[in-house]
Amino acid sequence: MTFVLVLAFDTATPAVTAALYDGERVVAESTTIDARRHGELLAPAVEQVLRESGATLKDVTAIVAGTGPGPYTGLRVGLMTATALAMTAGVPAFGVCTLDALAYSARESGPFLVATDARRREVFWARYGDPRTRLDGPRVDRPHDLPGELPVIGAGGAMYADVIGADRVRGPELPSAGALAALAAEHLATLSEEEVAEIARVPEGRVDSVEKARELAVLGPPRPIYLRRPDAQVPGAPKRVTA
């Protein structure tokens, strides 16, 4: 299918990034680094790229959001916004793994890793054969557990360069919505109407296991990839107090 104007954004990392892609090039892009203000910054970023391109939401033919893995709050902002805008515009919404977008923007020709900050002194990571081919992951591990030797793209590598080796660290550190949109458009061009509809029919829910995350193709539904349980837990029964 041909999608003429793709609106993409990602909030799975400290970067709040949005872009508009016309099938051949990124016509407008906005990126702000602020790990605590995803909810405040995303809507203005979307408005900015539409304004700069001279387009409106009615001109958009597909919406793409980064699915993480990433922290719950920021990631959810992007995915809920994608769903809401798609319903408003009457266009399909898709999700792309944030690590895939980072890999797509890498300048590595051979095998490499992509790693982002997972907090708790851990990283989200995946292994790639080339910028378009994920071979393993996404996973969440300690930096010293990353496979050795391969170059590491992303902030997860830069943050723990002393652990994995500074000579292995490569850029970019944060995802680009322009790369996200271009990667999505590349895959959209190979899909039939039936395949697009099949992606849209994937049921609501979270993707919180490595096995399920591996099942997702590069282009999937706008569903979050968390990989670990949330910090908040349902309280258990109160302990019995005895005299």
Coordinates of C-alpha atoms in Angstrom, one line a residue:
M1 CA 0.0 0.0 0.0
T2 CA 1.1 3.6 -0.6
F3 CA 1.0 5.9 2.4
V4 CA 1.7 9.4 1.1
L5 CA 2.3 11.2 4.4
V6 CA 3.5 9.4 7.6
L7 CA 3.4 11.1 11.0
A8 CA 5.8 9.4 13.4
F9 CA 6.9 10.1 17.0
D10 CA 8.7 8.3 19.8
T11 CA 8.6 8.9 23.6
A12 CA 10.4 5.7 24.8
T13 CA 13.6 7.5 25.7
P14 CA 14.4 11.0 27.0
A15 CA 14.0 12.2 23.4
V16 CA 10.5 13.5 22.5
T17 CA 10.8 13.3 18.7
A18 CA 8.2 13.8 16.0
A19 CA 8.6 13.9 12.2
L20 CA 6.6 13.9 9.0
Y21 CA 7.7 11.7 6.0
D22 CA 6.3 12.0 2.5
G23 CA 7.4 8.7 1.1
E24 CA 10.7 10.1 -0.1
R25 CA 12.1 12.3 2.6
V26 CA 11.6 13.7 6.0
V27 CA 9.8 17.1 5.4
A28 CA 9.8 18.2 9.0
E29 CA 11.3 17.0 12.3
S30 CA 11.3 18.1 15.9
T31 CA 13.3 16.6 18.8
T32 CA 13.5 17.8 22.4
I33 CA 15.5 16.0 25.2
D34 CA 13.6 16.0 28.4
A35 CA 12.9 12.7 30.3
R36 CA 10.2 14.2 32.5
R37 CA 8.0 16.2 30.1
H38 CA 6.8 13.8 27.4
G39 CA 3.2 14.6 28.1
E40 CA 3.8 18.3 27.8
L41 CA 6.1 18.2 24.8
L42 CA 4.7 15.7 22.4
A43 CA 1.5 17.6 21.2
P44 CA 3.5 20.8 20.5
A45 CA 6.1 18.8 18.6
V46 CA 3.4 17.2 16.4
E47 CA 1.8 20.6 15.8
Q48 CA 5.3 22.0 14.9
V49 CA 6.1 19.4 12.2
L50 CA 2.6 19.8 10.7
R51 CA 2.9 23.6 10.6
E52 CA 6.4 23.5 9.2
S53 CA 5.4 21.1 6.4
G54 CA 2.2 23.1 5.6
A55 CA 0.1 20.0 6.3
T56 CA -2.8 19.3 8.6
L57 CA -3.8 16.1 10.4
K58 CA -6.3 15.5 7.6
D59 CA -3.4 15.1 5.2
V60 CA -1.8 12.4 7.2
T61 CA -2.3 8.9 5.8
A62 CA -0.7 6.8 8.6
I63 CA 0.6 7.3 12.1
V64 CA 3.5 5.5 13.6
A65 CA 4.7 5.4 17.2
G66 CA 7.8 3.9 18.9
T67 CA 6.8 0.9 21.0
G68 CA 9.8 0.8 23.2
P69 CA 11.0 -0.9 25.2
G70 CA 11.0 2.0 27.6
P71 CA 9.7 3.3 30.9
Y72 CA 6.0 3.1 31.4
T73 CA 4.9 6.7 31.6
G74 CA 6.8 8.2 28.7
L75 CA 6.2 5.3 26.4
R76 CA 2.5 5.3 27.2
V77 CA 2.2 9.0 26.2
G78 CA 3.3 8.3 22.6
L79 CA 1.2 5.2 22.1
M80 CA -2.0 6.7 23.5
T81 CA -1.4 9.8 21.4
A82 CA -1.0 7.7 18.3
T83 CA -4.2 5.8 19.0
A84 CA -6.2 9.0 19.6
L85 CA -4.8 10.9 16.5
A86 CA -5.5 7.8 14.3
M87 CA -9.1 7.7 15.5
T88 CA -9.5 11.4 14.9
A89 CA -8.0 11.4 11.4
G90 CA -9.5 8.0 10.4
V91 CA -6.2 6.5 9.5
P92 CA -4.3 3.4 10.7
A93 CA -1.8 3.5 13.5
F94 CA 1.2 1.3 13.7
G95 CA 4.0 0.6 16.1
V96 CA 7.8 0.1 15.5
C97 CA 10.2 -1.1 18.1
T98 CA 12.3 1.9 19.2
L99 CA 15.5 -0.1 19.0
D100 CA 14.7 -0.9 15.4
A101 CA 14.4 2.8 14.6
L102 CA 17.8 3.4 16.2
A103 CA 19.3 0.5 14.2
Y104 CA 17.9 1.9 11.0
S105 CA 19.7 5.2 11.6
A106 CA 23.0 3.5 12.4
R107 CA 25.9 3.6 10.0
E108 CA 27.0 0.1 10.7
S109 CA 27.2 -2.4 7.8
G110 CA 27.9 -5.5 9.9
P111 CA 26.5 -7.0 13.1
F112 CA 26.0 -4.6 16.0
L113 CA 23.9 -4.1 19.1
V114 CA 21.5 -1.3 20.0
A115 CA 21.1 -0.4 23.7
T116 CA 19.0 2.2 25.5
D117 CA 18.8 3.1 29.2
A118 CA 16.4 0.9 31.1
R119 CA 17.2 2.5 34.4
R120 CA 18.1 0.4 37.5
R121 CA 21.6 0.2 36.0
E122 CA 20.2 -2.0 33.2
V123 CA 19.8 -1.6 29.4
F124 CA 17.2 -2.6 26.8
W125 CA 19.0 -4.1 23.9
A126 CA 18.8 -6.1 20.7
R127 CA 21.3 -7.6 18.2
Y128 CA 21.2 -6.7 14.5
G129 CA 22.7 -8.2 11.4
D130 CA 22.4 -4.9 9.6
P131 CA 20.3 -1.7 10.0
R132 CA 17.1 -3.5 8.9
T133 CA 17.5 -6.9 10.4
R134 CA 16.9 -7.7 14.1
L135 CA 18.4 -11.1 15.0
D136 CA 17.8 -11.2 18.8
G137 CA 15.8 -9.3 21.4
P138 CA 14.6 -7.0 22.6
R139 CA 15.9 -8.0 26.0
V140 CA 16.7 -6.2 29.3
D141 CA 20.0 -7.0 31.1
R142 CA 22.9 -5.6 33.0
P143 CA 25.5 -3.8 30.8
H144 CA 28.2 -6.4 31.6
D145 CA 25.9 -9.1 30.2
L146 CA 25.8 -7.6 26.7
P147 CA 27.4 -9.8 24.1
G148 CA 31.1 -8.9 23.7
E149 CA 33.0 -7.6 20.7
L150 CA 30.1 -6.0 18.7
P151 CA 29.7 -2.2 18.3
V152 CA 26.9 -0.8 20.5
I153 CA 24.6 1.9 19.2
G154 CA 22.5 4.1 21.5
A155 CA 22.6 5.8 24.9
G156 CA 22.8 2.5 26.7
G157 CA 26.3 2.0 25.3
A158 CA 27.4 5.6 26.0
M159 CA 26.2 5.5 29.6
Y160 CA 28.1 2.3 30.4
A161 CA 31.2 2.8 28.2
D162 CA 33.4 2.0 31.1
V163 CA 31.8 -1.4 31.4
I164 CA 31.4 -2.5 27.8
G165 CA 34.4 -0.6 26.4
A166 CA 34.6 2.9 25.0
D167 CA 35.9 1.6 21.7
R168 CA 32.6 -0.2 21.1
V169 CA 30.3 2.8 21.5
R170 CA 28.8 4.3 18.4
G171 CA 26.1 7.0 17.7
P172 CA 23.4 8.0 17.5
E173 CA 22.4 7.8 21.1
L174 CA 18.7 8.6 20.8
P175 CA 16.0 7.6 18.3
S176 CA 15.0 9.9 15.5
A177 CA 11.3 10.1 14.4
G178 CA 12.5 10.7 10.9
A179 CA 14.2 7.3 10.9
L180 CA 11.1 5.8 12.6
A181 CA 8.9 7.2 9.8
A182 CA 11.2 6.1 7.0
L183 CA 11.5 2.6 8.3
A184 CA 7.8 2.3 8.7
A185 CA 7.1 3.7 5.3
E186 CA 9.5 1.2 3.8
H187 CA 7.6 -1.7 5.3
L188 CA 4.2 -0.2 4.6
A189 CA 5.0 -0.2 0.9
T190 CA 5.3 -4.0 1.0
L191 CA 1.9 -4.6 2.6
S192 CA -1.5 -5.4 1.1
E193 CA -4.7 -3.9 2.4
E194 CA -5.5 -7.2 4.1
E195 CA -2.1 -7.3 5.9
V196 CA -2.7 -3.7 7.1
A197 CA -6.1 -4.7 8.4
E198 CA -4.6 -7.8 10.1
I199 CA -2.1 -5.6 12.0
A200 CA -4.9 -3.3 13.1
R201 CA -6.8 -6.3 14.5
V202 CA -4.2 -7.3 17.0
P203 CA -5.9 -7.2 20.4
E204 CA -5.2 -4.6 23.0
G205 CA -2.6 -5.4 25.6
R206 CA 1.0 -5.0 26.7
V207 CA 4.0 -6.9 25.3
D208 CA 5.9 -7.8 28.4
S209 CA 7.8 -10.9 27.5
V210 CA 10.8 -11.5 25.3
E211 CA 9.0 -14.3 23.5
K212 CA 6.1 -12.1 22.5
A213 CA 8.4 -9.2 21.5
R214 CA 10.3 -11.5 19.2
E215 CA 7.1 -12.4 17.4
L216 CA 6.5 -8.8 16.3
A217 CA 7.7 -7.9 12.9
V218 CA 9.4 -4.5 12.4
L219 CA 6.0 -3.1 11.7
G220 CA 3.3 -4.1 14.2
P221 CA 0.4 -2.7 16.3
P222 CA 0.9 0.4 18.5
R223 CA 1.3 -1.7 21.7
P224 CA 4.0 -1.1 24.4
I225 CA 7.0 -3.3 24.9
Y226 CA 7.9 -3.2 28.6
L227 CA 9.9 -6.4 29.2
R228 CA 9.5 -6.3 33.0
R229 CA 6.8 -5.9 35.5
P230 CA 5.8 -2.4 36.7
D231 CA 7.1 -1.1 40.1
A232 CA 3.5 -0.6 41.4
Q233 CA 1.9 -3.7 42.7
V234 CA -1.6 -4.5 44.1
P235 CA -1.3 -4.5 47.9
G236 CA -1.6 -7.9 49.6
A237 CA -3.9 -8.6 52.5
P238 CA -2.9 -6.7 55.6
K239 CA -1.0 -8.6 58.2
R240 CA -2.8 -9.7 61.2
V241 CA -2.0 -7.8 64.4
T242 CA -1.8 -9.8 67.5
A243 CA -1.4 -8.5 71.1

